[in-house]
CSV table of C-alpha atoms in Angstrom, one decimal:
chain,number,residue,atom,x,y,z
A,179,MET,CA,72.6,14.2,-62.4
A,180,LYS,CA,73.6,15.4,-59.2
A,181,THR,CA,71.4,18.2,-60.0
A,182,PHE,CA,68.3,16.2,-60.6
A,183,LEU,CA,69.4,14.2,-57.3
A,184,LEU,CA,69.1,17.5,-55.3
A,185,ALA,CA,65.6,18.3,-56.8
A,186,VAL,CA,64.6,14.9,-55.7
A,187,ALA,CA,65.9,14.9,-52.3
A,188,SER,CA,64.1,18.9,-52.1
A,189,ILE,CA,61.1,17.6,-52.8
A,190,VAL,CA,61.3,14.5,-50.3
A,191,LEU,CA,62.4,16.7,-47.6
A,192,GLY,CA,59.7,19.6,-48.4
A,193,THR,CA,57.1,16.3,-48.3
A,194,ALA,CA,58.1,15.2,-45.6
A,195,SER,CA,57.7,18.3,-43.6
A,196,VAL,CA,54.5,19.7,-45.0
A,197,GLN,CA,53.4,15.7,-42.9
A,198,ALA,CA,54.8,16.3,-39.7
A,199,ALA,CA,53.3,20.1,-39.2
A,200,ASP,CA,50.4,18.0,-40.0
A,201,LEU,CA,50.8,15.5,-37.7
A,202,ALA,CA,52.0,17.6,-35.1
A,203,ALA,CA,48.4,20.1,-35.3
A,204,GLN,CA,46.2,16.7,-34.5
A,205,TYR,CA,44.6,16.1,-31.2
A,206,THR,CA,42.5,14.4,-29.5
A,207,LYS,CA,39.4,16.1,-27.3
A,208,ALA,CA,38.7,15.2,-23.7
A,209,PRO,CA,35.8,12.9,-23.8
A,210,MET,CA,32.3,14.8,-23.3
A,211,MET,CA,31.1,13.9,-19.4
A,212,THR,CA,27.3,12.8,-19.2
A,213,PRO,CA,25.0,13.6,-15.8
A,214,ALA,CA,24.2,10.1,-13.3
A,215,TYR,CA,21.5,9.9,-11.8
A,216,ASN,CA,21.1,10.5,-8.2
A,217,TRP,CA,18.0,9.5,-6.0
A,218,THR,CA,19.0,11.7,-3.7
A,219,GLY,CA,16.2,14.6,-3.0
A,220,PHE,CA,12.5,15.2,-2.0
A,221,TYR,CA,9.6,14.2,-4.3
A,222,VAL,CA,5.8,14.0,-4.3
A,223,GLY,CA,3.7,12.6,-7.1
A,224,GLY,CA,0.3,9.8,-7.7
A,225,ASN,CA,-0.8,6.9,-8.2
A,226,VAL,CA,-3.8,4.0,-8.7
A,227,GLY,CA,-4.2,0.7,-8.6
A,228,GLY,CA,-6.3,-1.9,-7.1
A,229,GLN,CA,-7.1,-3.5,-3.4
A,230,TRP,CA,-8.8,-6.8,-2.8
A,231,GLY,CA,-8.9,-7.9,0.8
A,232,SER,CA,-11.4,-9.6,3.2
A,233,SER,CA,-12.4,-8.7,6.6
A,234,ASP,CA,-13.6,-11.6,9.7
A,235,PRO,CA,-17.2,-9.7,11.4
A,236,SER,CA,-18.1,-11.1,15.0
A,237,THR,CA,-21.2,-11.6,16.4
A,238,SER,CA,-21.2,-13.3,20.0
A,239,THR,CA,-23.1,-13.8,22.6
A,240,VAL,CA,-22.7,-15.1,26.4
A,241,PHE,CA,-25.4,-17.3,28.7
A,242,SER,CA,-26.7,-15.2,31.6
A,243,PRO,CA,-29.9,-17.2,33.9
A,244,THR,CA,-31.2,-14.2,33.7
A,245,GLY,CA,-30.9,-13.5,29.8
A,246,TYR,CA,-32.7,-13.5,27.2
A,247,PHE,CA,-30.9,-17.1,26.1
A,248,ALA,CA,-31.9,-20.4,25.9
A,249,ALA,CA,-27.9,-22.7,27.2
A,250,SER,CA,-28.2,-24.1,23.5
A,251,SER,CA,-29.0,-21.1,21.5
A,252,VAL,CA,-25.4,-18.9,22.4
A,253,PRO,CA,-23.5,-21.7,20.2
A,254,ALA,CA,-25.5,-21.0,17.7
A,255,VAL,CA,-25.4,-17.1,17.7
A,256,ASN,CA,-21.9,-17.5,18.1
A,257,THR,CA,-21.8,-20.1,15.0
A,258,VAL,CA,-24.1,-17.4,12.8
A,259,GLY,CA,-22.0,-14.5,13.9
A,260,ALA,CA,-18.5,-15.6,13.2
A,261,GLN,CA,-18.6,-13.9,9.4
A,262,GLY,CA,-17.1,-13.3,5.8
A,263,ILE,CA,-16.5,-10.6,3.3
A,264,ASN,CA,-14.5,-10.2,0.6
A,265,SER,CA,-14.2,-6.7,-1.1
A,266,SER,CA,-12.3,-5.3,-4.1
A,267,GLY,CA,-12.0,-2.1,-6.0
A,268,VAL,CA,-10.0,0.7,-7.4
A,269,THR,CA,-7.7,3.1,-4.9
A,270,GLY,CA,-5.7,5.8,-5.5
A,271,GLY,CA,-4.0,8.4,-3.8
A,272,LEU,CA,-0.9,10.9,-3.3
A,273,THR,CA,2.2,10.3,-2.2
A,274,ALA,CA,5.6,12.2,-0.5
A,275,GLY,CA,9.0,11.0,0.4
A,276,TYR,CA,12.6,11.6,0.8
A,277,ASN,CA,15.6,9.3,-0.7
A,278,TRP,CA,19.1,9.2,-0.1
A,279,GLN,CA,21.9,7.6,-2.0
A,280,VAL,CA,24.9,5.8,-0.8
A,281,ASN,CA,26.4,4.7,-3.9
A,282,ASN,CA,24.0,1.8,-4.9
A,283,ALA,CA,22.1,1.8,-2.1
A,284,VAL,CA,19.0,3.6,-1.8
A,285,PHE,CA,17.2,4.6,1.4
A,286,GLY,CA,14.1,6.8,1.8
A,287,ILE,CA,11.0,7.5,4.0
A,288,GLU,CA,7.7,7.4,2.2
A,289,GLY,CA,3.9,9.0,3.4
A,290,ASP,CA,0.8,8.3,1.3
A,291,ILE,CA,-3.0,9.2,1.2
A,292,ASN,CA,-4.9,7.0,-0.7
A,293,TYR,CA,-9.3,6.4,-1.3
A,294,PHE,CA,-9.3,2.7,0.1
A,295,GLY,CA,-12.7,1.9,-0.9
A,296,PHE,CA,-13.0,-1.4,1.5
A,297,LYS,CA,-16.2,-2.1,1.8
A,298,GLY,CA,-18.7,-4.8,1.8
A,299,ARG,CA,-21.8,-6.8,3.6
A,300,ALA,CA,-22.8,-9.9,5.0
A,301,SER,CA,-25.5,-11.9,7.0
A,302,GLY,CA,-27.2,-15.4,8.5
A,303,THR,CA,-29.8,-17.1,9.6
A,304,ALA,CA,-30.8,-19.9,11.4
A,305,VAL,CA,-33.2,-21.7,13.1
A,306,TYR,CA,-33.2,-22.0,17.6
A,307,PRO,CA,-32.6,-25.5,18.3
A,308,CYS,CA,-34.7,-24.9,21.4
A,309,CYS,CA,-37.2,-22.8,19.6
A,310,ALA,CA,-38.1,-24.0,16.0
A,311,PRO,CA,-39.4,-22.9,13.9
A,312,ASP,CA,-38.1,-19.7,15.4
A,313,THR,CA,-35.2,-18.0,13.8
A,314,PHE,CA,-32.7,-15.7,14.1
A,315,THR,CA,-30.7,-12.9,11.5
A,316,VAL,CA,-27.3,-11.7,12.7
A,317,ASN,CA,-26.1,-8.5,9.4
A,318,SER,CA,-22.3,-7.3,9.6
A,319,SER,CA,-21.4,-4.7,7.3
A,320,VAL,CA,-17.7,-3.3,7.4
A,321,SER,CA,-16.4,-0.2,5.4
A,322,ALA,CA,-13.1,1.7,5.4
A,323,ASP,CA,-12.8,4.8,3.0
A,324,TRP,CA,-9.3,5.8,2.8
A,325,LEU,CA,-5.7,4.7,3.9
A,326,ALA,CA,-2.6,6.0,5.1
A,327,THR,CA,0.7,4.5,5.4
A,328,ILE,CA,4.4,6.0,6.7
A,329,ARG,CA,7.1,3.5,5.4
A,330,GLY,CA,10.7,3.6,5.2
A,331,ARG,CA,11.9,2.1,1.9
A,332,ILE,CA,15.7,0.4,1.2
A,333,GLY,CA,16.7,-0.7,-2.0
A,334,PHE,CA,19.4,-1.2,-4.6
A,335,LEU,CA,20.1,-0.1,-7.9
A,336,ALA,CA,20.0,-3.0,-10.3
A,337,ALA,CA,21.3,0.2,-13.5
A,338,PRO,CA,21.8,4.1,-12.3
A,339,THR,CA,18.2,4.6,-13.2
A,340,TRP,CA,16.4,1.6,-12.2
A,341,LEU,CA,15.6,0.8,-8.3
A,342,LEU,CA,14.4,-2.6,-6.5
A,343,TYR,CA,13.4,-1.8,-2.7
A,344,ALA,CA,11.6,-3.5,-0.2
A,345,THR,CA,9.3,-1.1,2.1
A,346,GLY,CA,7.4,-1.4,5.3
A,347,GLY,CA,5.8,0.5,8.0
A,348,ALA,CA,2.0,2.2,9.6
A,349,ALA,CA,-1.2,2.0,7.8
A,350,ILE,CA,-3.8,3.8,9.4
A,351,SER,CA,-7.2,3.7,8.5
A,352,GLU,CA,-10.7,4.6,10.0
A,353,VAL,CA,-12.6,1.5,10.4
A,354,LYS,CA,-16.6,1.3,10.6
A,355,ALA,CA,-18.5,-1.6,11.1
A,356,ASN,CA,-22.6,-1.8,11.8
A,357,PHE,CA,-24.0,-5.0,13.6
A,358,ASN,CA,-27.6,-6.3,14.1
A,359,PHE,CA,-29.0,-9.2,15.4
A,360,THR,CA,-33.3,-9.7,15.7
A,361,ASP,CA,-35.2,-13.2,15.5
A,362,THR,CA,-38.8,-14.1,15.4
A,363,PHE,CA,-39.5,-15.7,18.6
A,364,ALA,CA,-42.0,-13.9,21.0
A,365,GLY,CA,-42.5,-10.9,19.1
A,366,GLY,CA,-39.4,-10.5,18.1
A,367,ALA,CA,-36.4,-9.3,20.0
A,368,ALA,CA,-33.0,-6.8,18.7
A,369,GLU,CA,-29.6,-5.7,19.4
A,370,SER,CA,-27.7,-3.2,17.7
A,371,GLY,CA,-23.7,-2.8,17.5
A,372,THR,CA,-21.6,0.2,15.9
A,373,ILE,CA,-17.6,0.4,15.3
A,374,ARG,CA,-15.9,3.3,14.6
A,375,ASP,CA,-12.2,3.2,15.8
A,376,THR,CA,-9.4,5.0,13.6
A,377,ARG,CA,-7.1,2.2,13.5
A,378,VAL,CA,-3.2,1.9,13.4
A,379,GLY,CA,-1.6,-1.4,11.6
A,380,TRP,CA,1.4,-2.3,9.7
A,381,THR,CA,1.8,-2.8,5.9
A,382,ALA,CA,4.8,-4.2,3.8
A,383,GLY,CA,5.6,-4.9,0.5
A,384,VAL,CA,8.1,-4.3,-2.8
A,385,GLY,CA,8.4,-2.1,-5.5
A,386,THR,CA,10.5,-0.9,-8.7
A,387,GLU,CA,10.6,2.9,-9.9
A,388,TYR,CA,13.4,3.5,-12.8
A,389,ALA,CA,14.1,7.1,-13.6
A,390,PHE,CA,13.5,8.6,-17.0
A,391,GLY,CA,14.8,11.7,-17.0
A,392,GLY,CA,13.9,15.6,-15.9
A,393,GLY,CA,13.4,13.8,-12.2
A,394,TRP,CA,10.7,11.4,-13.3
A,395,SER,CA,10.1,8.2,-12.8
A,396,LEU,CA,7.5,5.6,-12.9
A,397,LYS,CA,7.1,2.6,-9.8
A,398,ALA,CA,5.3,-0.5,-9.2
A,399,GLU,CA,4.4,-1.5,-5.6
A,400,TYR,CA,2.9,-4.3,-4.5
A,401,LEU,CA,1.6,-3.6,-0.6
A,402,TYR,CA,0.0,-6.1,2.2
A,403,VAL,CA,-1.8,-4.2,4.6
A,404,ASP,CA,-3.5,-5.2,8.6
A,405,LEU,CA,-5.3,-3.0,10.2
A,406,GLY,CA,-5.6,-5.2,13.2
A,407,ARG,CA,-9.2,-6.1,15.2
A,408,ALA,CA,-11.8,-3.5,16.8
A,409,THR,CA,-14.3,-4.5,19.5
A,410,ALA,CA,-16.9,-3.1,21.0
A,411,THR,CA,-19.8,-4.1,23.7
A,412,SER,CA,-23.6,-3.3,24.0
A,413,THR,CA,-26.1,-4.6,26.2
A,414,ASN,CA,-29.1,-3.1,24.2
A,415,LEU,CA,-30.7,-6.1,23.2
A,416,VAL,CA,-34.8,-6.1,24.1
A,417,GLY,CA,-37.4,-8.8,23.5
A,418,SER,CA,-40.9,-9.3,23.7
A,419,ALA,CA,-41.0,-7.1,20.3
A,420,GLY,CA,-39.4,-4.5,22.1
A,421,THR,CA,-40.8,-3.9,25.5
A,422,LEU,CA,-38.9,-6.2,27.7
A,423,PRO,CA,-34.9,-5.3,27.9
A,424,PHE,CA,-32.2,-8.1,28.6
A,425,PRO,CA,-28.8,-5.8,30.0
A,426,SER,CA,-27.0,-9.6,30.8
A,427,SER,CA,-27.4,-10.4,27.6
A,428,VAL,CA,-23.8,-8.9,26.7
A,429,PHE,CA,-23.1,-9.0,22.5
A,430,THR,CA,-19.5,-8.8,21.8
A,431,HIS,CA,-18.8,-7.4,17.9
A,432,SER,CA,-15.5,-7.2,15.9
A,433,VAL,CA,-13.8,-6.6,13.0
A,434,ASP,CA,-10.7,-6.8,11.4
A,435,ILE,CA,-9.0,-5.8,7.5
A,436,LYS,CA,-6.3,-6.9,5.6
A,437,SER,CA,-6.3,-5.7,2.2
A,438,ASN,CA,-3.6,-6.7,-0.9
A,439,ILE,CA,-2.9,-3.9,-3.0
A,440,VAL,CA,-1.0,-3.8,-6.6
A,441,ARG,CA,-1.1,0.4,-7.6
A,442,VAL,CA,1.5,2.0,-9.9
A,443,GLY,CA,2.6,5.4,-9.9
A,444,VAL,CA,4.8,8.5,-11.2
A,445,ASN,CA,7.0,10.6,-9.0
A,446,TYR,CA,8.8,14.1,-9.6
A,447,LYS,CA,12.3,14.6,-7.3
A,448,PHE,CA,13.1,17.8,-7.1
A,449,GLY,CA,16.6,18.5,-6.7
A,450,GLY,CA,19.5,16.7,-5.4
A,451,PRO,CA,23.1,16.0,-6.3
A,452,VAL,CA,24.4,15.7,-9.7
A,453,VAL,CA,27.1,13.4,-10.4
A,454,ALA,CA,29.6,14.1,-13.3
A,455,ARG,CA,30.7,10.5,-15.1
A,456,TYR,CA,32.9,10.1,-18.5
C-alpha cells in the first residue's frame, strides 16, 4: 500500500512541476505602437468647384448748363445706368499652405490661384422725358478671369484625421468692365468707359478636411468673396452724330463683384512629425 501511495504522489508532483514550468514560460507582448496622423507640415494640392455671384455695374452723369443733357434727362439716365449682372460657372486651380498642429487645434496659412470665370452683360433702354420718342441705351459688361486668395486657417480636430476649420483673408482679382452710352437724339450721341483694376478684397469661409493616409487628404470648402468697387470717369461724350463734344457732361462708371464658391480638393502633405500612439 505504501508503495502504491508513493507512486501516486510521485505522479502528482511531477505533473504539477511540468505545469509550473509551462506557466513560467508564458509572457504577454507589449502592444504594438501605431502612428497617429499629425497635420503639421507643408502641403500642395488642387481644387475644382463652382462659383455663383453678382455685380452691380453703374453708369451715371450730372447736369451741366453747358452739357448735353436736359435737367430731366439726368435722373432717367442714372436710373437706367444702375444695372445688375448674375454670373455662374466652373472654377478650379492650385493650392499651397502650411499647418501647425497644437494638441487638437490646427493653425495654418494657405494661398491659391484659380480660374474664376466671372462674366456677364446688362443693357437698358428708355425714352428721354424731354424728347420722346428719342431713346437712349446704356450697356455694361463685367468679367474677372482669375482669382487668388491668401488666407489664414484655424480649426479643431473632430478626430485625429478629421479637421473642421474656418478661413479668411485677402482675395485678389483683375476686374474688367466696359460701359457704353448711345442715343437717337439729333443724329445720335455716344460715350464709352473702361475699367481695368486689380482689386484686393476679402474672403471668408468654412471647410472640412479628411486625411486618409500617406500624406493625402480630401477637403470640401465654401468661400464668400467680395472684391469691392472700382470707379472711373469719362468726359468723351460726343453728340450730333459724333461731331460735337460735350466734355462738361461727366460720366461716372463703377463696378463691384461678389461671389460664392463651393469646391472640393485634394492635398498632399510633405513630411511633418509622426506621434507614436498605443
